[in-house]
PDB file of C-alpha atoms in Angstrom:
ATOM      1  CA  MET A1370       0.095  -0.270   0.233  1.00 54.00           C
ATOM      2  CA  LYS A1371       2.764   2.076   0.484  1.00 54.00           C
ATOM      3  CA  LYS A1372       4.659   1.763  -2.441  1.00 50.00           C
ATOM      4  CA  LEU A1373       1.123   2.744  -4.395  1.00 43.00           C
ATOM      5  CA  VAL A1374       0.777   6.039  -2.419  1.00 43.00           C
ATOM      6  CA  MET A1375       4.961   6.496  -3.038  1.00 44.00           C
ATOM      7  CA  PHE A1376       3.802   6.318  -6.785  1.00 42.00           C
ATOM      8  CA  ALA A1377       0.563   8.067  -6.806  1.00 45.00           C
ATOM      9  CA  LEU A1378       3.134  11.041  -5.056  1.00 44.00           C
ATOM     10  CA  ILE A1379       5.458  10.368  -7.637  1.00 53.00           C
ATOM     11  CA  VAL A1380       2.738  10.761 -10.819  1.00 47.00           C
ATOM     12  CA  LEU A1381       1.014  13.600  -9.462  1.00 49.00           C
ATOM     13  CA  ILE A1382       4.205  15.967  -8.586  1.00 55.00           C
ATOM     14  CA  SER A1383       5.881  14.672 -12.264  1.00 43.00           C
ATOM     15  CA  LEU A1384       3.073  16.144 -14.280  1.00 41.00           C
ATOM     16  CA  PRO A1385       3.290  19.373 -14.381  1.00 44.00           C
ATOM     17  CA  VAL A1386       7.092  19.398 -14.823  1.00 41.00           C
ATOM     18  CA  VAL A1387       5.728  16.586 -17.761  1.00 38.00           C
ATOM     19  CA  ALA A1388       3.112  18.955 -19.024  1.00 42.00           C
ATOM     20  CA  ARG A1389       6.042  21.762 -19.452  1.00 46.00           C
ATOM     21  CA  ALA A1390       8.058  19.754 -21.501  1.00 45.00           C
ATOM     22  CA  GLY A1391       5.692  19.352 -24.051  1.00 60.00           C
ATOM     23  CA  ASP A1392       4.170  22.952 -23.987  1.00 86.00           C
ATOM     24  CA  THR A1393       7.556  24.119 -24.352  1.00 91.00           C
ATOM     25  CA  GLU A1394       8.072  21.378 -26.968  1.00 94.00           C
ATOM     26  CA  ARG A1395       4.766  22.334 -29.043  1.00 95.00           C
ATOM     27  CA  ARG A1396       5.770  26.171 -28.549  1.00 96.00           C
ATOM     28  CA  GLN A1397       9.675  25.284 -30.029  1.00 96.00           C
ATOM     29  CA  LEU A1398       7.425  23.771 -33.149  1.00 96.00           C
ATOM     30  CA  ALA A1399       4.912  26.945 -33.420  1.00 96.00           C
ATOM     31  CA  GLU A1400       7.781  29.098 -33.436  1.00 96.00           C
ATOM     32  CA  GLN A1401       9.728  26.543 -35.877  1.00 95.00           C
ATOM     33  CA  PHE A1402       6.678  27.007 -37.809  1.00 94.00           C
ATOM     34  CA  LEU A1403       6.298  30.689 -37.971  1.00 94.00           C
ATOM     35  CA  THR A1404       9.912  30.725 -38.619  1.00 93.00           C
ATOM     36  CA  LEU A1405       8.966  28.655 -42.067  1.00 92.00           C
ATOM     37  CA  ASN A1406       6.092  30.214 -43.515  1.00 90.00           C
ATOM     38  CA  LYS A1407       7.861  33.913 -42.621  1.00 88.00           C
ATOM     39  CA  VAL A1408       5.061  34.849 -40.337  1.00 89.00           C
ATOM     40  CA  LYS A1409       8.032  38.241 -39.015  1.00 88.00           C
ATOM     41  CA  GLU A1410       8.410  39.342 -42.651  1.00 86.00           C
ATOM     42  CA  GLN A1411       4.858  39.042 -43.417  1.00 84.00           C
ATOM     43  CA  VAL A1412       3.953  41.065 -40.165  1.00 83.00           C
ATOM     44  CA  ASP A1413       7.189  43.996 -41.309  1.00 82.00           C
ATOM     45  CA  MET A1414       5.271  44.315 -44.523  1.00 81.00           C
ATOM     46  CA  MET A1415       1.883  44.757 -43.287  1.00 79.00           C
ATOM     47  CA  TYR A1416       3.686  47.389 -40.255  1.00 76.00           C
ATOM     48  CA  GLY A1417       5.571  49.391 -43.454  1.00 78.00           C
ATOM     49  CA  LYS A1418       1.695  49.330 -45.142  1.00 78.00           C
ATOM     50  CA  VAL A1419       0.011  51.269 -41.967  1.00 77.00           C
ATOM     51  CA  GLU A1420       2.838  53.346 -41.428  1.00 75.00           C
ATOM     52  CA  GLY A1421       3.247  54.801 -44.378  1.00 78.00           C
ATOM     53  CA  ILE A1422      -1.076  55.570 -44.524  1.00 79.00           C
ATOM     54  CA  ILE A1423      -0.580  57.317 -41.483  1.00 74.00           C
ATOM     55  CA  VAL A1424       2.805  59.391 -42.695  1.00 72.00           C
ATOM     56  CA  SER A1425       0.687  60.198 -46.010  1.00 77.00           C
ATOM     57  CA  GLN A1426      -1.572  60.999 -43.596  1.00 75.00           C
ATOM     58  CA  ILE A1427      -0.257  63.105 -41.307  1.00 71.00           C
ATOM     59  CA  GLU A1428       1.345  64.733 -44.450  1.00 72.00           C
ATOM     60  CA  ALA A1429      -2.113  65.889 -45.820  1.00 75.00           C
ATOM     61  CA  ILE A1430      -2.550  68.297 -42.809  1.00 73.00           C
ATOM     62  CA  ASP A1431      -2.363  71.594 -43.769  1.00 71.00           C
ATOM     63  CA  ILE A1432       0.661  72.502 -42.182  1.00 69.00           C
ATOM     64  CA  PRO A1433       2.303  75.847 -42.369  1.00 70.00           C
ATOM     65  CA  GLU A1434       5.677  75.818 -42.744  1.00 71.00           C
ATOM     66  CA  ASN A1435       6.932  77.466 -39.868  1.00 69.00           C
ATOM     67  CA  ARG A1436       5.119  74.164 -38.160  1.00 72.00           C
ATOM     68  CA  GLU A1437       7.161  71.735 -40.175  1.00 72.00           C
ATOM     69  CA  LYS A1438       9.114  70.694 -36.974  1.00 75.00           C
ATOM     70  CA  ASN A1439       5.876  69.954 -35.812  1.00 74.00           C
ATOM     71  CA  LEU A1440       4.261  67.613 -38.611  1.00 74.00           C
ATOM     72  CA  LEU A1441       7.736  65.813 -38.915  1.00 77.00           C
ATOM     73  CA  GLU A1442       7.604  65.441 -34.375  1.00 81.00           C
ATOM     74  CA  MET A1443       3.771  64.066 -35.303  1.00 77.00           C
ATOM     75  CA  GLN A1444       5.148  61.840 -37.274  1.00 78.00           C
ATOM     76  CA  LYS A1445       7.968  60.068 -34.730  1.00 81.00           C
ATOM     77  CA  ILE A1446       5.206  60.031 -32.592  1.00 84.00           C
ATOM     78  CA  ALA A1447       2.956  57.666 -34.725  1.00 79.00           C
ATOM     79  CA  ARG A1448       5.855  55.394 -35.838  1.00 79.00           C
ATOM     80  CA  ASN A1449       6.895  54.857 -31.923  1.00 82.00           C
ATOM     81  CA  LEU A1450       3.551  54.301 -31.186  1.00 83.00           C
ATOM     82  CA  LEU A1451       3.237  51.642 -34.262  1.00 78.00           C
ATOM     83  CA  PHE A1452       6.605  49.866 -33.404  1.00 77.00           C
ATOM     84  CA  LYS A1453       5.431  49.424 -30.005  1.00 80.00           C
ATOM     85  CA  GLY A1454       1.988  47.976 -30.929  1.00 82.00           C
ATOM     86  CA  LEU A1455       2.891  46.279 -34.548  1.00 80.00           C
ATOM     87  CA  SER A1456       6.339  45.164 -34.481  1.00 82.00           C
ATOM     88  CA  TRP A1457       7.287  41.505 -34.472  1.00 87.00           C
ATOM     89  CA  ASP A1458       8.766  41.466 -31.457  1.00 87.00           C
ATOM     90  CA  SER A1459       5.169  42.819 -29.565  1.00 87.00           C
ATOM     91  CA  LEU A1460       3.346  40.142 -31.548  1.00 90.00           C
ATOM     92  CA  LYS A1461       5.461  37.207 -31.406  1.00 93.00           C
ATOM     93  CA  GLU A1462       4.229  35.811 -27.900  1.00 95.00           C
ATOM     94  CA  GLU A1463       0.821  36.241 -28.273  1.00 94.00           C
ATOM     95  CA  TYR A1464       1.113  34.285 -32.170  1.00 94.00           C
ATOM     96  CA  THR A1465       2.781  31.493 -30.907  1.00 96.00           C
ATOM     97  CA  LYS A1466      -0.109  31.271 -28.112  1.00 96.00           C
ATOM     98  CA  LEU A1467      -1.977  31.215 -30.827  1.00 95.00           C
ATOM     99  CA  TYR A1468      -0.735  28.138 -32.431  1.00 96.00           C
ATOM    100  CA  THR A1469       0.225  26.011 -29.014  1.00 97.00           C
ATOM    101  CA  ASP A1470      -3.348  26.505 -28.420  1.00 96.00           C
ATOM    102  CA  THR A1471      -4.787  25.753 -31.757  1.00 96.00           C
ATOM    103  CA  PHE A1472      -2.751  22.652 -32.652  1.00 96.00           C
ATOM    104  CA  THR A1473      -1.119  19.556 -31.052  1.00 96.00           C
ATOM    105  CA  GLU A1474       2.393  18.688 -30.826  1.00 95.00           C
ATOM    106  CA  LYS A1475       2.027  16.137 -33.458  1.00 96.00           C
ATOM    107  CA  GLU A1476      -0.122  18.675 -35.954  1.00 96.00           C
ATOM    108  CA  LEU A1477       2.756  21.373 -35.695  1.00 97.00           C
ATOM    109  CA  GLN A1478       5.225  18.545 -36.813  1.00 97.00           C
ATOM    110  CA  GLY A1479       2.943  18.096 -39.983  1.00 96.00           C
ATOM    111  CA  LEU A1480       2.367  21.635 -40.697  1.00 96.00           C
ATOM    112  CA  ILE A1481       5.650  21.781 -40.339  1.00 96.00           C
ATOM    113  CA  GLU A1482       7.016  18.750 -42.878  1.00 96.00           C
ATOM    114  CA  PHE A1483       4.530  20.675 -44.921  1.00 95.00           C
ATOM    115  CA  SER A1484       6.297  24.042 -44.914  1.00 95.00           C
ATOM    116  CA  LYS A1485       9.964  22.193 -45.402  1.00 96.00           C
ATOM    117  CA  SER A1486       8.264  20.747 -48.841  1.00 96.00           C
ATOM    118  CA  PRO A1487       8.819  22.743 -51.919  1.00 96.00           C
ATOM    119  CA  LEU A1488       4.312  23.039 -52.135  1.00 95.00           C
ATOM    120  CA  GLY A1489       5.135  24.064 -48.597  1.00 94.00           C
ATOM    121  CA  GLN A1490       7.875  27.218 -49.131  1.00 93.00           C
ATOM    122  CA  LYS A1491       5.827  27.947 -52.122  1.00 94.00           C
ATOM    123  CA  MET A1492       2.593  28.863 -49.773  1.00 91.00           C
ATOM    124  CA  ALA A1493       4.471  30.782 -47.583  1.00 90.00           C
ATOM    125  CA  GLU A1494       6.175  32.880 -50.417  1.00 90.00           C
ATOM    126  CA  LYS A1495       2.489  33.273 -51.850  1.00 91.00           C
ATOM    127  CA  SER A1496       0.614  33.646 -48.591  1.00 86.00           C
ATOM    128  CA  PRO A1497       1.152  37.475 -48.361  1.00 84.00           C
ATOM    129  CA  ILE A1498       0.089  38.615 -51.587  1.00 88.00           C
ATOM    130  CA  LEU A1499      -2.688  35.829 -51.548  1.00 88.00           C
ATOM    131  CA  MET A1500      -3.807  37.754 -48.066  1.00 82.00           C
ATOM    132  CA  GLN A1501      -3.706  40.845 -49.971  1.00 84.00           C
ATOM    133  CA  LYS A1502      -5.858  40.107 -52.742  1.00 89.00           C
ATOM    134  CA  SER A1503      -8.639  37.970 -50.254  1.00 87.00           C
ATOM    135  CA  MET A1504      -8.453  41.557 -48.141  1.00 82.00           C
ATOM    136  CA  GLU A1505      -9.007  43.538 -51.760  1.00 86.00           C
ATOM    137  CA  ILE A1506     -11.832  41.218 -52.805  1.00 90.00           C
ATOM    138  CA  GLY A1507     -13.236  41.342 -49.036  1.00 88.00           C
ATOM    139  CA  ARG A1508     -13.123  45.214 -49.163  1.00 84.00           C
ATOM    140  CA  GLN A1509     -15.255  45.363 -53.086  1.00 89.00           C
ATOM    141  CA  HIS A1510     -17.835  43.206 -51.808  1.00 87.00           C
ATOM    142  CA  ALA A1511     -18.412  45.306 -48.242  1.00 88.00           C
ATOM    143  CA  GLN A1512     -18.550  48.514 -50.892  1.00 88.00           C
ATOM    144  CA  GLN A1513     -21.227  46.672 -53.062  1.00 90.00           C
ATOM    145  CA  VAL A1514     -23.433  45.309 -49.865  1.00 87.00           C
ATOM    146  CA  MET A1515     -23.158  48.244 -47.522  1.00 88.00           C
ATOM    147  CA  PRO A1516     -25.123  50.628 -49.604  1.00 89.00           C
ATOM    148  CA  LYS A1517     -28.109  47.696 -49.294  1.00 88.00           C
ATOM    149  CA  VAL A1518     -27.734  47.436 -46.024  1.00 87.00           C
ATOM    150  CA  GLN A1519     -28.206  51.084 -44.993  1.00 87.00           C
ATOM    151  CA  GLN A1520     -31.148  50.798 -46.921  1.00 88.00           C
ATOM    152  CA  ALA A1521     -32.614  47.889 -45.276  1.00 87.00           C
ATOM    153  CA  ILE A1522     -31.887  49.012 -42.712  1.00 87.00           C
ATOM    154  CA  GLN A1523     -33.757  52.880 -42.838  1.00 87.00           C
ATOM    155  CA  ASP A1524     -36.319  50.849 -44.477  1.00 87.00           C
ATOM    156  CA  TYR A1525     -36.909  48.537 -41.021  1.00 87.00           C
ATOM    157  CA  MET A1526     -36.241  52.008 -39.162  1.00 87.00           C
ATOM    158  CA  LYS A1527     -39.255  53.726 -40.976  1.00 87.00           C
ATOM    159  CA  GLU A1528     -41.529  50.431 -40.879  1.00 87.00           C
ATOM    160  CA  ASN A1529     -40.852  49.522 -37.603  1.00 85.00           C
ATOM    161  CA  VAL A1530     -39.547  52.574 -35.266  1.00 77.00           C
ATOM    162  CA  LYS A1531     -41.885  55.392 -33.787  1.00 71.00           C
ATOM    163  CA  THR A1532     -40.874  58.389 -33.702  1.00 64.00           C
ATOM    164  CA  VAL A1533     -41.074  60.466 -30.414  1.00 57.00           C
ATOM    165  CA  LYS A1534     -41.767  64.001 -30.433  1.00 60.00           C
ATOM    166  CA  THR A1535     -39.671  65.887 -28.064  1.00 58.00           C
ATOM    167  CA  PRO A1536     -42.026  67.950 -25.686  1.00 61.00           C
ATOM    168  CA  SER A1537     -42.408  71.510 -27.921  1.00 61.00           C
ATOM    169  CA  GLU A1538     -43.662  68.902 -30.916  1.00 57.00           C
ATOM    170  CA  THR A1539     -47.159  67.917 -28.841  1.00 56.00           C
ATOM    171  CA  SER A1540     -49.812  69.549 -29.590  1.00 56.00           C
ATOM    172  CA  GLU A1541     -51.562  69.127 -25.630  1.00 55.00           C
ATOM    173  CA  LYS A1542     -50.058  71.461 -22.982  1.00 55.00           C
ATOM    174  CA  LYS A1543     -50.170  69.668 -19.518  1.00 55.00           C
ATOM    175  CA  PRO A1544     -51.480  72.512 -16.587  1.00 55.00           C
ATOM    176  CA  ALA A1545     -48.858  73.732 -14.396  1.00 55.00           C
ATOM    177  CA  ALA A1546     -48.779  72.543 -11.008  1.00 55.00           C
ATOM    178  CA  GLY A1547     -50.943  73.908  -8.929  1.00 55.00           C
ATOM    179  CA  LYS A1548     -53.577  74.556 -11.622  1.00 55.00           C
ATOM    180  CA  THR A1549     -56.428  72.579 -12.844  1.00 54.00           C
ATOM    181  CA  ALA A1550     -57.565  72.322 -16.903  1.00 50.00           C
ATOM    182  CA  ASP A1551     -60.968  73.672 -16.857  1.00 48.00           C
TER     183      ASP A1551
END
């Protein structure tokens, strides 16, 4: 009986260590997968595009020449905030956790094997282009459907929502406090 209790204690104590070892392995696999699929490069590209958009918006602000120093400072502030929020260093931990939470160790190993294959490398190479084109397709469809959505909302509001009249619009006047209406 003592041996059984001792064995159970050893198993219970070692479970967290074994679990952490599995988590470490899965984390390493997730990081390897992210590297093989050039996710850092994709994030850096996204960061560069967002930075370009913000800088062009700042430059479009009509600022007198004597305040150009302010424009440069605003660009510097925007770049620093973007770097903190969108750099690979700020996102890597969350991306790694996303993959370790989503895939098992075996699945990550399979994804890595695929990523190392010629087809997997081609997929990693083409993914940024596919993502950009997919986003453009989504944007175009959203532009086409938004007028219909807005019209449907307006129609629904006209048919189903009663308008509330403000006190100045009501024709009935309440008698003043303490007075009765005769």
